[in-house]
PDB file of C-alpha atoms in Angstrom:
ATOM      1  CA  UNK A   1     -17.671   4.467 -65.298  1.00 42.00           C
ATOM      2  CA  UNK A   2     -20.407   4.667 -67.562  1.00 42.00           C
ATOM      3  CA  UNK A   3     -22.973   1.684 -68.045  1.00 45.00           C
ATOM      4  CA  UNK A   4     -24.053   0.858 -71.214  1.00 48.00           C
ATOM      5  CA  UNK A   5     -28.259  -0.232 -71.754  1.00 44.00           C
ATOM      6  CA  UNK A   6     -27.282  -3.362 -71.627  1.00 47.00           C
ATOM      7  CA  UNK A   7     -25.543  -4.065 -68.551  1.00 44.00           C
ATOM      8  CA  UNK A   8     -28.212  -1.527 -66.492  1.00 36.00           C
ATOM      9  CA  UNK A   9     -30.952  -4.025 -67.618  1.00 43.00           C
ATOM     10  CA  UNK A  10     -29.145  -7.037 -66.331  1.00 44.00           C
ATOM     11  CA  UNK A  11     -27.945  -5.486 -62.892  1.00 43.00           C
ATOM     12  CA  UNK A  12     -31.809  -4.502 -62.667  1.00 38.00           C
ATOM     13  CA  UNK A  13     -32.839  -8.056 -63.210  1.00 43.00           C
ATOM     14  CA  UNK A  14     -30.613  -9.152 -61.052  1.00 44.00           C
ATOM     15  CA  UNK A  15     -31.557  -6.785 -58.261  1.00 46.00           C
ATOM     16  CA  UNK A  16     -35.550  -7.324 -58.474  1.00 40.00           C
ATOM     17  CA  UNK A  17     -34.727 -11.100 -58.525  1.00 42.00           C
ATOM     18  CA  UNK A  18     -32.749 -11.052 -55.090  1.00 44.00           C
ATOM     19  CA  UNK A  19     -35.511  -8.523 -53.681  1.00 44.00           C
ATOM     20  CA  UNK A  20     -37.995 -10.862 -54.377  1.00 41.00           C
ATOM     21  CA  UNK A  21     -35.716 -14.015 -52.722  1.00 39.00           C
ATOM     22  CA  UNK A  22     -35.346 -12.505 -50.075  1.00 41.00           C
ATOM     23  CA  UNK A  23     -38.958 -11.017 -49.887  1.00 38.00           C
ATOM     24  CA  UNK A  24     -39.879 -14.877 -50.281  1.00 37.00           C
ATOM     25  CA  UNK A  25     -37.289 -15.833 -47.752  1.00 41.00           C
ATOM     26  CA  UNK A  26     -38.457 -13.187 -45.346  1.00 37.00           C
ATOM     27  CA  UNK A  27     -42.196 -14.681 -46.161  1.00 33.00           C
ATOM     28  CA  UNK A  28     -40.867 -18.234 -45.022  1.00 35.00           C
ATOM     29  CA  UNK A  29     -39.432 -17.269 -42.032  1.00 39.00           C
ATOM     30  CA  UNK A  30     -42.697 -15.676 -41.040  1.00 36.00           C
ATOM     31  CA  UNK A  31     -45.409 -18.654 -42.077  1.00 36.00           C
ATOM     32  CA  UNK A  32     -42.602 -20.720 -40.134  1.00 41.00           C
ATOM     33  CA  UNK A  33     -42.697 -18.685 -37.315  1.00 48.00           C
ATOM     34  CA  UNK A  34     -46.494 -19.247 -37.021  1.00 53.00           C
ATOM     35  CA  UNK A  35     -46.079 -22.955 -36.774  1.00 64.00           C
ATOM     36  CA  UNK A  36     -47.232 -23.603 -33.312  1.00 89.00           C
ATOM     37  CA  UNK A  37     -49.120 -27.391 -33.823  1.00 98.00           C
ATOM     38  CA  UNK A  38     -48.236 -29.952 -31.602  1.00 98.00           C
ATOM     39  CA  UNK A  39     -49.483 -33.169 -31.013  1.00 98.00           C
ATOM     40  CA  UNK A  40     -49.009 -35.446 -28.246  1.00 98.00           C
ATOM     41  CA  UNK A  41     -49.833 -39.014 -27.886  1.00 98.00           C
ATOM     42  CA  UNK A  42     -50.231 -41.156 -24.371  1.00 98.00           C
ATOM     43  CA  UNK A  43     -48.289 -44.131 -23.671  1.00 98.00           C
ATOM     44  CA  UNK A  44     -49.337 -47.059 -21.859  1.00 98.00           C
ATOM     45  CA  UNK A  45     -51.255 -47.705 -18.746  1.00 97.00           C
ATOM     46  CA  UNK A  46     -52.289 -43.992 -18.950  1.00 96.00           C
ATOM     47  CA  UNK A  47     -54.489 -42.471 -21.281  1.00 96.00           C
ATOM     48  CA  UNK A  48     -54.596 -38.598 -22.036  1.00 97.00           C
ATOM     49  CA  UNK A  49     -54.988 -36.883 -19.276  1.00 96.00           C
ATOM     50  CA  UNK A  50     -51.147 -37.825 -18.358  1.00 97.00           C
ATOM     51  CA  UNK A  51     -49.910 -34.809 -20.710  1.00 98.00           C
ATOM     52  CA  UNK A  52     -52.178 -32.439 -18.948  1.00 97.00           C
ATOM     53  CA  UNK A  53     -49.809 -30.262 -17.141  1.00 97.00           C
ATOM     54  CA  UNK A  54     -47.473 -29.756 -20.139  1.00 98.00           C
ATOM     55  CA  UNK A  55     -50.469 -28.842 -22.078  1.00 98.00           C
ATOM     56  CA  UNK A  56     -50.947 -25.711 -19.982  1.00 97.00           C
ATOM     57  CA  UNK A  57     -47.404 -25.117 -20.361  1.00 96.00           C
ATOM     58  CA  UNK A  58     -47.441 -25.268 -24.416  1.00 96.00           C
ATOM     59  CA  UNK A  59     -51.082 -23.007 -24.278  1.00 95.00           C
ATOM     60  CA  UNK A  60     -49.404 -20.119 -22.237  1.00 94.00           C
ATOM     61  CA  UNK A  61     -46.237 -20.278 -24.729  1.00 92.00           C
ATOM     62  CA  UNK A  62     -48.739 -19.787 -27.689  1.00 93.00           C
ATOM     63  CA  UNK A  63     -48.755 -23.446 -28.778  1.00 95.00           C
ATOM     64  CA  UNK A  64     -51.888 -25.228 -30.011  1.00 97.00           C
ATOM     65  CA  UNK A  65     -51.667 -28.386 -28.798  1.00 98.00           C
ATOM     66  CA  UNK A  66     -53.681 -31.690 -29.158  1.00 98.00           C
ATOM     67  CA  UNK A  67     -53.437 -34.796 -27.544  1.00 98.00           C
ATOM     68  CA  UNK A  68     -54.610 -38.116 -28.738  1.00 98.00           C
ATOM     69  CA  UNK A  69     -56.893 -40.715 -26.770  1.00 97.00           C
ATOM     70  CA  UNK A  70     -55.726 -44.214 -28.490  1.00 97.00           C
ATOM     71  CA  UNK A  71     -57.367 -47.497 -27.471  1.00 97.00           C
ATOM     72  CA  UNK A  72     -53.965 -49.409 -25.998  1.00 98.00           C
ATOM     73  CA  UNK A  73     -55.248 -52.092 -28.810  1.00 98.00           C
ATOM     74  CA  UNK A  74     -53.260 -52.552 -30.759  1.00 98.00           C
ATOM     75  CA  UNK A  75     -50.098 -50.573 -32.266  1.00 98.00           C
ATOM     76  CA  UNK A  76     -52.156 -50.000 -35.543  1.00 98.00           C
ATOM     77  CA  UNK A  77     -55.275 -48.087 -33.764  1.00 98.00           C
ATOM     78  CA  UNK A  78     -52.858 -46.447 -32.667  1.00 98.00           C
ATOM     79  CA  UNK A  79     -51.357 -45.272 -35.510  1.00 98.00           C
ATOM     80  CA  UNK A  80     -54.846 -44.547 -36.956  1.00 98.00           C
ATOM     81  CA  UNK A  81     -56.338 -42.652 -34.060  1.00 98.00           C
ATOM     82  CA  UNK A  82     -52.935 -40.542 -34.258  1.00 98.00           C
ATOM     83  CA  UNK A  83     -52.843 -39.522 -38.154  1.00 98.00           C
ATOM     84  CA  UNK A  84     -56.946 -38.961 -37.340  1.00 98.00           C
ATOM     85  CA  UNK A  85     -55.621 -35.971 -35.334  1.00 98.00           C
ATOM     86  CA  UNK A  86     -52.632 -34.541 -37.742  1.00 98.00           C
ATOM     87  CA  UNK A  87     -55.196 -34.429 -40.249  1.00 98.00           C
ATOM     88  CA  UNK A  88     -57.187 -32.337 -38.117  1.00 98.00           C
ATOM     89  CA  UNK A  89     -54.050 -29.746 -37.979  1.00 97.00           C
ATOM     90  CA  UNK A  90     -53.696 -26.428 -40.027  1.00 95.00           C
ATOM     91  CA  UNK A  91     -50.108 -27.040 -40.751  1.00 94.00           C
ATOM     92  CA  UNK A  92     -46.874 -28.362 -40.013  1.00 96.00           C
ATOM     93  CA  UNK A  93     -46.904 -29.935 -36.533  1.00 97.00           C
ATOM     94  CA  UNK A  94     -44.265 -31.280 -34.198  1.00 98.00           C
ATOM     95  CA  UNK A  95     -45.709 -35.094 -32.654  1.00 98.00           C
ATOM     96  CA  UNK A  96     -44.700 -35.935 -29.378  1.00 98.00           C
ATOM     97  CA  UNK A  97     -45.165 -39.480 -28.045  1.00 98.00           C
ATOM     98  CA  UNK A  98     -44.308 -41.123 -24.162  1.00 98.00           C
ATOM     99  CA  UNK A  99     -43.122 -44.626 -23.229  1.00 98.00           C
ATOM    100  CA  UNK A 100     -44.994 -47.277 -26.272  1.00 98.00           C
ATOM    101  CA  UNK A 101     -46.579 -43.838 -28.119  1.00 98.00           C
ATOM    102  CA  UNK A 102     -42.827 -43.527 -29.372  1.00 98.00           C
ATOM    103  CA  UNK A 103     -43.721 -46.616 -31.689  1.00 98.00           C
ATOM    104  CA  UNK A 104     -46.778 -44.722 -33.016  1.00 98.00           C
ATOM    105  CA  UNK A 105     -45.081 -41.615 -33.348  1.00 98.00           C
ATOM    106  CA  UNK A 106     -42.159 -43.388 -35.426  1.00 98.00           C
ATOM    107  CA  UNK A 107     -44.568 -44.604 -37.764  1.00 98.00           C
ATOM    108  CA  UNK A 108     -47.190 -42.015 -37.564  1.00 98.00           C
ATOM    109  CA  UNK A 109     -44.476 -39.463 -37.817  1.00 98.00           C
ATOM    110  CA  UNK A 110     -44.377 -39.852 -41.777  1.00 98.00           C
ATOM    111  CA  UNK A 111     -47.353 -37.830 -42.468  1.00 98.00           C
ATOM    112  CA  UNK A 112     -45.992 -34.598 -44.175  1.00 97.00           C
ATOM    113  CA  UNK A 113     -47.638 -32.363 -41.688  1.00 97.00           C
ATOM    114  CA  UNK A 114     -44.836 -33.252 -39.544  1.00 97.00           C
ATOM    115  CA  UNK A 115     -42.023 -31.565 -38.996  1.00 96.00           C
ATOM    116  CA  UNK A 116     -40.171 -32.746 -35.944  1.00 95.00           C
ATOM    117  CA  UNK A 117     -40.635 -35.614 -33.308  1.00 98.00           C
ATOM    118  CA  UNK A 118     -39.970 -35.516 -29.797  1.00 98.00           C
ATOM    119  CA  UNK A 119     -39.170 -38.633 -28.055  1.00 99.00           C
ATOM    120  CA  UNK A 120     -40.504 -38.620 -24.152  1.00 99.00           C
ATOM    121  CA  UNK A 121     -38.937 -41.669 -22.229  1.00 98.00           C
ATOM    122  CA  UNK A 122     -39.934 -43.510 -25.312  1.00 98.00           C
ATOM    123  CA  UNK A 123     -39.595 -46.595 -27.320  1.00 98.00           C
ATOM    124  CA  UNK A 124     -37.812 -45.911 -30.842  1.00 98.00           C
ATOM    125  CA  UNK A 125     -37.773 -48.772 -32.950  1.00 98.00           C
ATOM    126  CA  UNK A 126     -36.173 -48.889 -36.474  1.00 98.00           C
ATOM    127  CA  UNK A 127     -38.235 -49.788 -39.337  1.00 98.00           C
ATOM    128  CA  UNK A 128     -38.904 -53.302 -38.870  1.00 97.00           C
ATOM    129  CA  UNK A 129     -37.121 -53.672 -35.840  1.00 98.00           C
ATOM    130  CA  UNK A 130     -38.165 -56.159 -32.888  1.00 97.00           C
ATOM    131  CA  UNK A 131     -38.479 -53.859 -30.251  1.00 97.00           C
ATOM    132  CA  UNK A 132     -39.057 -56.496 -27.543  1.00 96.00           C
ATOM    133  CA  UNK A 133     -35.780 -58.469 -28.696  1.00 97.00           C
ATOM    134  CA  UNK A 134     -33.901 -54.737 -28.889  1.00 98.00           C
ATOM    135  CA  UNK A 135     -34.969 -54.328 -25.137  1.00 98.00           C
ATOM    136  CA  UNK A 136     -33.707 -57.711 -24.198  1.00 97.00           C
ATOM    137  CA  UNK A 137     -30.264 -56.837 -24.934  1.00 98.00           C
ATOM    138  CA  UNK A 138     -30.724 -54.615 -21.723  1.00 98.00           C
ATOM    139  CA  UNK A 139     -31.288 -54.897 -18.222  1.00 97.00           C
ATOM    140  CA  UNK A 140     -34.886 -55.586 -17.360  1.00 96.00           C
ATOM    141  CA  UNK A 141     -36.662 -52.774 -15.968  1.00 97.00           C
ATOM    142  CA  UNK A 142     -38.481 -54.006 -12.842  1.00 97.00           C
ATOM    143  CA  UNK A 143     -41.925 -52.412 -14.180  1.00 97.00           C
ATOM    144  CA  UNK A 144     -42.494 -55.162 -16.638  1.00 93.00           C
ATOM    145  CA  UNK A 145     -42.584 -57.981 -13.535  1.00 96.00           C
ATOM    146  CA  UNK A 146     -45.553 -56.236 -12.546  1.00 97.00           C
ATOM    147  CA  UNK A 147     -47.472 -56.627 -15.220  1.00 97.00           C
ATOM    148  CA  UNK A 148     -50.429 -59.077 -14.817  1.00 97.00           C
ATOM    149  CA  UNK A 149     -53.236 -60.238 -17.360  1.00 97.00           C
ATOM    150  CA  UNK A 150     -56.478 -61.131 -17.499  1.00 97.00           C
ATOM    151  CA  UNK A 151     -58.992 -62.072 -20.217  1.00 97.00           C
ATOM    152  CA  UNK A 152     -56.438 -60.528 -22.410  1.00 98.00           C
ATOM    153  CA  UNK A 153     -55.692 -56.938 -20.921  1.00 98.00           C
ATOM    154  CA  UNK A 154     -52.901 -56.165 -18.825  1.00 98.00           C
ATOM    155  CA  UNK A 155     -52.310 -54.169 -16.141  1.00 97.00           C
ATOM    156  CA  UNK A 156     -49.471 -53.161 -13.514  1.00 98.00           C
ATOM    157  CA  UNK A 157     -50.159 -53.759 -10.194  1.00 98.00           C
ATOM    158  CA  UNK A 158     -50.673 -51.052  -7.693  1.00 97.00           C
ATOM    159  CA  UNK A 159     -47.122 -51.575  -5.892  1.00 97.00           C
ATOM    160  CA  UNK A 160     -45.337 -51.802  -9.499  1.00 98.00           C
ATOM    161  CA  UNK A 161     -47.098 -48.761 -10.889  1.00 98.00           C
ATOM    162  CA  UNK A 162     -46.786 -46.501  -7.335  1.00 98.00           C
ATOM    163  CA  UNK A 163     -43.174 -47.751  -7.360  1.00 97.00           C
ATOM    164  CA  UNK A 164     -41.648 -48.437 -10.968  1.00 97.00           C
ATOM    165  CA  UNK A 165     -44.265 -46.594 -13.048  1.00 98.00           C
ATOM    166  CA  UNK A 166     -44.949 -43.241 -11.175  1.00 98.00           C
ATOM    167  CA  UNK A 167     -41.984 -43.261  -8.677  1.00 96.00           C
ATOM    168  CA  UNK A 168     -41.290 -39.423  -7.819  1.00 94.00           C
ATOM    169  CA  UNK A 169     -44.384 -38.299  -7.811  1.00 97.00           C
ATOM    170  CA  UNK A 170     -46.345 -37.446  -5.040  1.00 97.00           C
ATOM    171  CA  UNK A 171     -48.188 -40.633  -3.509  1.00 97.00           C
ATOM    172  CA  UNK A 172     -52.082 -39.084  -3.593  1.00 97.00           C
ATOM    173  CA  UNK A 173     -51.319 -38.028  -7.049  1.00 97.00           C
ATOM    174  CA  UNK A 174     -50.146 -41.703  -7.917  1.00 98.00           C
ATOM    175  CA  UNK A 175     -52.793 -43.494  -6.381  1.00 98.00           C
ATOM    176  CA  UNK A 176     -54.979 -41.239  -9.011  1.00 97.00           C
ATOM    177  CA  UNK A 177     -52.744 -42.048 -11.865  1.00 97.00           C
ATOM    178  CA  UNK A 178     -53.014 -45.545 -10.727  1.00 97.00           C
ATOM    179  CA  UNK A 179     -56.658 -45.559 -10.548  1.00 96.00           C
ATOM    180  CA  UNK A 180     -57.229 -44.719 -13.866  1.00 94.00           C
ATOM    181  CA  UNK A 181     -55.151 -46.787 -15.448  1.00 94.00           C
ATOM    182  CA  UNK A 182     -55.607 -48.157 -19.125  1.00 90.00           C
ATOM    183  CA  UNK A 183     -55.648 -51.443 -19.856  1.00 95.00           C
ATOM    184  CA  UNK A 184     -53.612 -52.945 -22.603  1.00 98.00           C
ATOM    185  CA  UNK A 185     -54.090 -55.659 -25.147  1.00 98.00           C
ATOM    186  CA  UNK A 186     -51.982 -58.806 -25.403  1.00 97.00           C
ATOM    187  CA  UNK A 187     -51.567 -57.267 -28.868  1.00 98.00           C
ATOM    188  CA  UNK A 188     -50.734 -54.242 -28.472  1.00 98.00           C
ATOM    189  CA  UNK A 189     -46.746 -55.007 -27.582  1.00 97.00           C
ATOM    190  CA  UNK A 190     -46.911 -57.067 -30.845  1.00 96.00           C
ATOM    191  CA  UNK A 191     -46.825 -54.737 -33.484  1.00 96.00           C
ATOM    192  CA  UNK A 192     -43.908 -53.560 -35.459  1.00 97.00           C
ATOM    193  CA  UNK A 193     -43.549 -50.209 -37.353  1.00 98.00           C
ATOM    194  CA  UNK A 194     -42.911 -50.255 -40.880  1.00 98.00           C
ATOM    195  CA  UNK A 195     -40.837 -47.041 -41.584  1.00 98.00           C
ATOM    196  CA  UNK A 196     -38.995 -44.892 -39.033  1.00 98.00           C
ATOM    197  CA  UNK A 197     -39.372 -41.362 -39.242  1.00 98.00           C
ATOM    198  CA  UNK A 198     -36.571 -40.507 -37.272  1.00 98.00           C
ATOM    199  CA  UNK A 199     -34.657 -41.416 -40.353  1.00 98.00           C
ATOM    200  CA  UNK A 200     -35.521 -38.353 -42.379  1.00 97.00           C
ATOM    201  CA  UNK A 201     -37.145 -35.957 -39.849  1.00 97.00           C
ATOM    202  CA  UNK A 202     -35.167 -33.581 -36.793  1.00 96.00           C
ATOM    203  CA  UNK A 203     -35.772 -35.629 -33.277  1.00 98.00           C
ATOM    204  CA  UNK A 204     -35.891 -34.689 -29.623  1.00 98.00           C
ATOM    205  CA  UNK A 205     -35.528 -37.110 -26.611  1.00 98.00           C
ATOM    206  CA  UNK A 206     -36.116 -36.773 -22.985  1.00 98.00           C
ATOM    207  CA  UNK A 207     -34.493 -39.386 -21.233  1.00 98.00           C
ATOM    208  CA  UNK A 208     -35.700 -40.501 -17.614  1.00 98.00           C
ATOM    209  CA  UNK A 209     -31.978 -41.398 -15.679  1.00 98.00           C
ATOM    210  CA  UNK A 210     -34.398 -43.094 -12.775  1.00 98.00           C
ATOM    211  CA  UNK A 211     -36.703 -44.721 -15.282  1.00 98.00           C
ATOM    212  CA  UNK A 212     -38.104 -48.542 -14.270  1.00 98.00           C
ATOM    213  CA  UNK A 213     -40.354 -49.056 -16.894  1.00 98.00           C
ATOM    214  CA  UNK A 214     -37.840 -48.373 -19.558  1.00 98.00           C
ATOM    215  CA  UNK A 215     -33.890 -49.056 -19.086  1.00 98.00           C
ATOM    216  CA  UNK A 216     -32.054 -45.283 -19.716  1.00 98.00           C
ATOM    217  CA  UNK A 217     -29.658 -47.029 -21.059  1.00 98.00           C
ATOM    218  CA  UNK A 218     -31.825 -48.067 -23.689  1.00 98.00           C
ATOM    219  CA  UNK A 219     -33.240 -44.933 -23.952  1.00 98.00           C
ATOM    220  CA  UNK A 220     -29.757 -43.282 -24.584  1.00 98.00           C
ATOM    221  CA  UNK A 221     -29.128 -46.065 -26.908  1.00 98.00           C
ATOM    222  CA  UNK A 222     -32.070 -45.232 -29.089  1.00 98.00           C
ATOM    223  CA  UNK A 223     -31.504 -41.033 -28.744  1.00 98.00           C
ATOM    224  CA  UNK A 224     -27.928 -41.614 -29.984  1.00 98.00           C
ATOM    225  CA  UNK A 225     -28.891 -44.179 -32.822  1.00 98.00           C
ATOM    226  CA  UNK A 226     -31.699 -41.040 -34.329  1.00 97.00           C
ATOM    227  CA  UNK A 227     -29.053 -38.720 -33.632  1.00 98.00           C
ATOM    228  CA  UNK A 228     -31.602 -36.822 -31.488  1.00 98.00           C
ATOM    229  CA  UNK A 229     -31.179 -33.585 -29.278  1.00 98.00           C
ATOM    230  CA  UNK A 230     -31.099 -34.955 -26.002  1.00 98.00           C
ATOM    231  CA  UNK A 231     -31.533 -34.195 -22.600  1.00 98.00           C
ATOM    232  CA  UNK A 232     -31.580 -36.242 -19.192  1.00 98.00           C
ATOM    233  CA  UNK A 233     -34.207 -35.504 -16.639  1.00 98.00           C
ATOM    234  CA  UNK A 234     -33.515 -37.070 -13.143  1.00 98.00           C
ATOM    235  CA  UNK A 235     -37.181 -38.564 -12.865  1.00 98.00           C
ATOM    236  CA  UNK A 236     -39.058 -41.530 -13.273  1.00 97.00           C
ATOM    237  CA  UNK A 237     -40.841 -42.896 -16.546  1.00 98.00           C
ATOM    238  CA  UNK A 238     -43.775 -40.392 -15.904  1.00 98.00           C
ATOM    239  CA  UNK A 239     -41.639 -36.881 -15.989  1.00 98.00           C
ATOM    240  CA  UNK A 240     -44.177 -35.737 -18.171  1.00 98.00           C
ATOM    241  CA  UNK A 241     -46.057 -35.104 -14.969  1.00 98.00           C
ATOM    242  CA  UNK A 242     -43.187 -34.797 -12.250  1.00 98.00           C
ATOM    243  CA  UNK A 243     -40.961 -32.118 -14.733  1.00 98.00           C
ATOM    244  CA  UNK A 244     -43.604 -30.809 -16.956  1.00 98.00           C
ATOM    245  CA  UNK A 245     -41.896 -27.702 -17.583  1.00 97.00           C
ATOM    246  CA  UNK A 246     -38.863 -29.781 -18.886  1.00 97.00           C
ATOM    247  CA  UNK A 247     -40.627 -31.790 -21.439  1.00 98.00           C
ATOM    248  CA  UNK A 248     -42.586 -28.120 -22.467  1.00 97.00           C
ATOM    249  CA  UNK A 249     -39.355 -26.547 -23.167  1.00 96.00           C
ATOM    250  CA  UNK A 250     -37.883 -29.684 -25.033  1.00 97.00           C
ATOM    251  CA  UNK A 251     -40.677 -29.385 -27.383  1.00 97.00           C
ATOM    252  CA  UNK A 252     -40.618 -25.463 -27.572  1.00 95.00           C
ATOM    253  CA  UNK A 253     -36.924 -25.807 -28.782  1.00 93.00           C
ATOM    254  CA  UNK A 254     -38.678 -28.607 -31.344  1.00 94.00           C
ATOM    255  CA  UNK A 255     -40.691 -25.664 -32.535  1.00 91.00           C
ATOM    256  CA  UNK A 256     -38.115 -23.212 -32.883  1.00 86.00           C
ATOM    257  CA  UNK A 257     -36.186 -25.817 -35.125  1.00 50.00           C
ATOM    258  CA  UNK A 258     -38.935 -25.992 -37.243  1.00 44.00           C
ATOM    259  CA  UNK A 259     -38.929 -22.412 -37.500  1.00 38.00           C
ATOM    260  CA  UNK A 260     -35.080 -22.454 -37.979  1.00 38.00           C
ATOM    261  CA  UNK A 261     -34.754 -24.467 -40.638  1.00 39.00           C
ATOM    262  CA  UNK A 262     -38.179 -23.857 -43.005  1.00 36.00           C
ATOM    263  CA  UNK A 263     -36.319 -21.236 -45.357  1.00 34.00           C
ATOM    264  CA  UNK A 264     -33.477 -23.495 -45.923  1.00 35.00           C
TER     265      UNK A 264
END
């Protein structure tokens, strides 16, 4: 069948226009493919150091990653220190956060330049939301009768943090953990986040099933609630450091979600 001037012209347009979708789509997919930021963020009684093992993990898979030294102030610092180092990013970045850093990614996890959260045995408060009178509603962890101040700062002992903090891991490794310990503010635990990013953004969440800092129930409680991917890690609440190569491959699979869904 013959076709008129008419109808070739419109079948051309039509042609060039779905080349250059899927040019653009194919464009996407590659810029997405490139997003390899991630930023991680220390809970407390630790400072940075604590994500050093999955660090080398991420590096070897390709991924640039950056982890935050906060001041275990207060949740605000926090919060500033953290968007301090997405700002520093050259694009769309995943933001990981362990044990209280789950508050300061919730909030901190609004900034545009992120694309996905992963929770790591982490608090994951609503916007709003009293965590302390959430974590009531569940069996107290025996970490938190440990905890013993001074002058304002807080610290676990040495048998709560060798036993309920770092339980699993190796006990001359511990003691080390143990020895440089962070202290935390009296007002640190007294903050509330104002949005939850959870809400509107893909999540991850590691849960610890031998955690006794935070109770797993909780922590299931709070990955079902963000309808986050989840997996269980038979560990303590530091499985950053005693299954490194889990939490790695939680947040690789965070990456290749990005990279999944950026076309869309």
């Amino acid at each position: 069948m013959m076709m008129n001037r008419r109808t070739f012209s419109a079948t051309l347009a039509a042609g060039v226009a779905a080349g250059m979708l899927a040019s653009s789509d194919k464009t996407q997919a590659q810029a997405a493919s490139k997003v390899r930021n991630v930023v991680l963020v220390h809970g407390a009684y630790a400072d940075g150091s604590c994500w050093s093992d999955v660090v080398g993990i991420l590096q070897q898979a390709g991924l640039k990653a950056t982890v935050v030294q906060h001041p275990l102030t207060t949740l605000e610092a926090g919060i500033e220190a953290t968007r301090r180092a997405i700002a520093l990013q050259d694009g769309p970045t995943i933001l990981v956060g362990h044990s209280f850093a789950g508050m300061i990614v919730t909030e901190a996890g609004m900034d545009p330049k992120v694309s996905s959260l992963v929770y790591v045995a982490a608090r994951a408060p609503d916007a709003g939301e009293d965590y302390t009178a959430l974590a009531k509603t569940f069996a107290a962890p025996p970490a938190s009768a440990g905890l013993v101040w001074s002058d304002g700062y807080g610290k676990l002992t040495e048998e709560a943090f060798l036993r309920d903090f770092a339980g699993g891991i190796p006990h001359e490794k511990a003691r080390i953990l143990y020895a440089v310990q962070g202290p935390i503010s009296d007002k640190l635990f007294t903050g509330k986040t104002t949005q939850a990013a959870w809400r509107s953004k893909p999540s991850w969440y590691a849960v610890s099933t031998e955690d006794r800092t935070i109770n797993p129930d909780l922590e299931r409680f709070m990955a079902k609630r963000m309808n986050a991917k989840t997996i269980e890690v038979k560990a303590s609440h530091l499985s950053l450091i005693s299954h490194p190569h889990e939490i790695a491959q939680l947040i690789s699979q965070a990456a290749g979600q990005f990279a999944a869904r950026a076309p869309e």
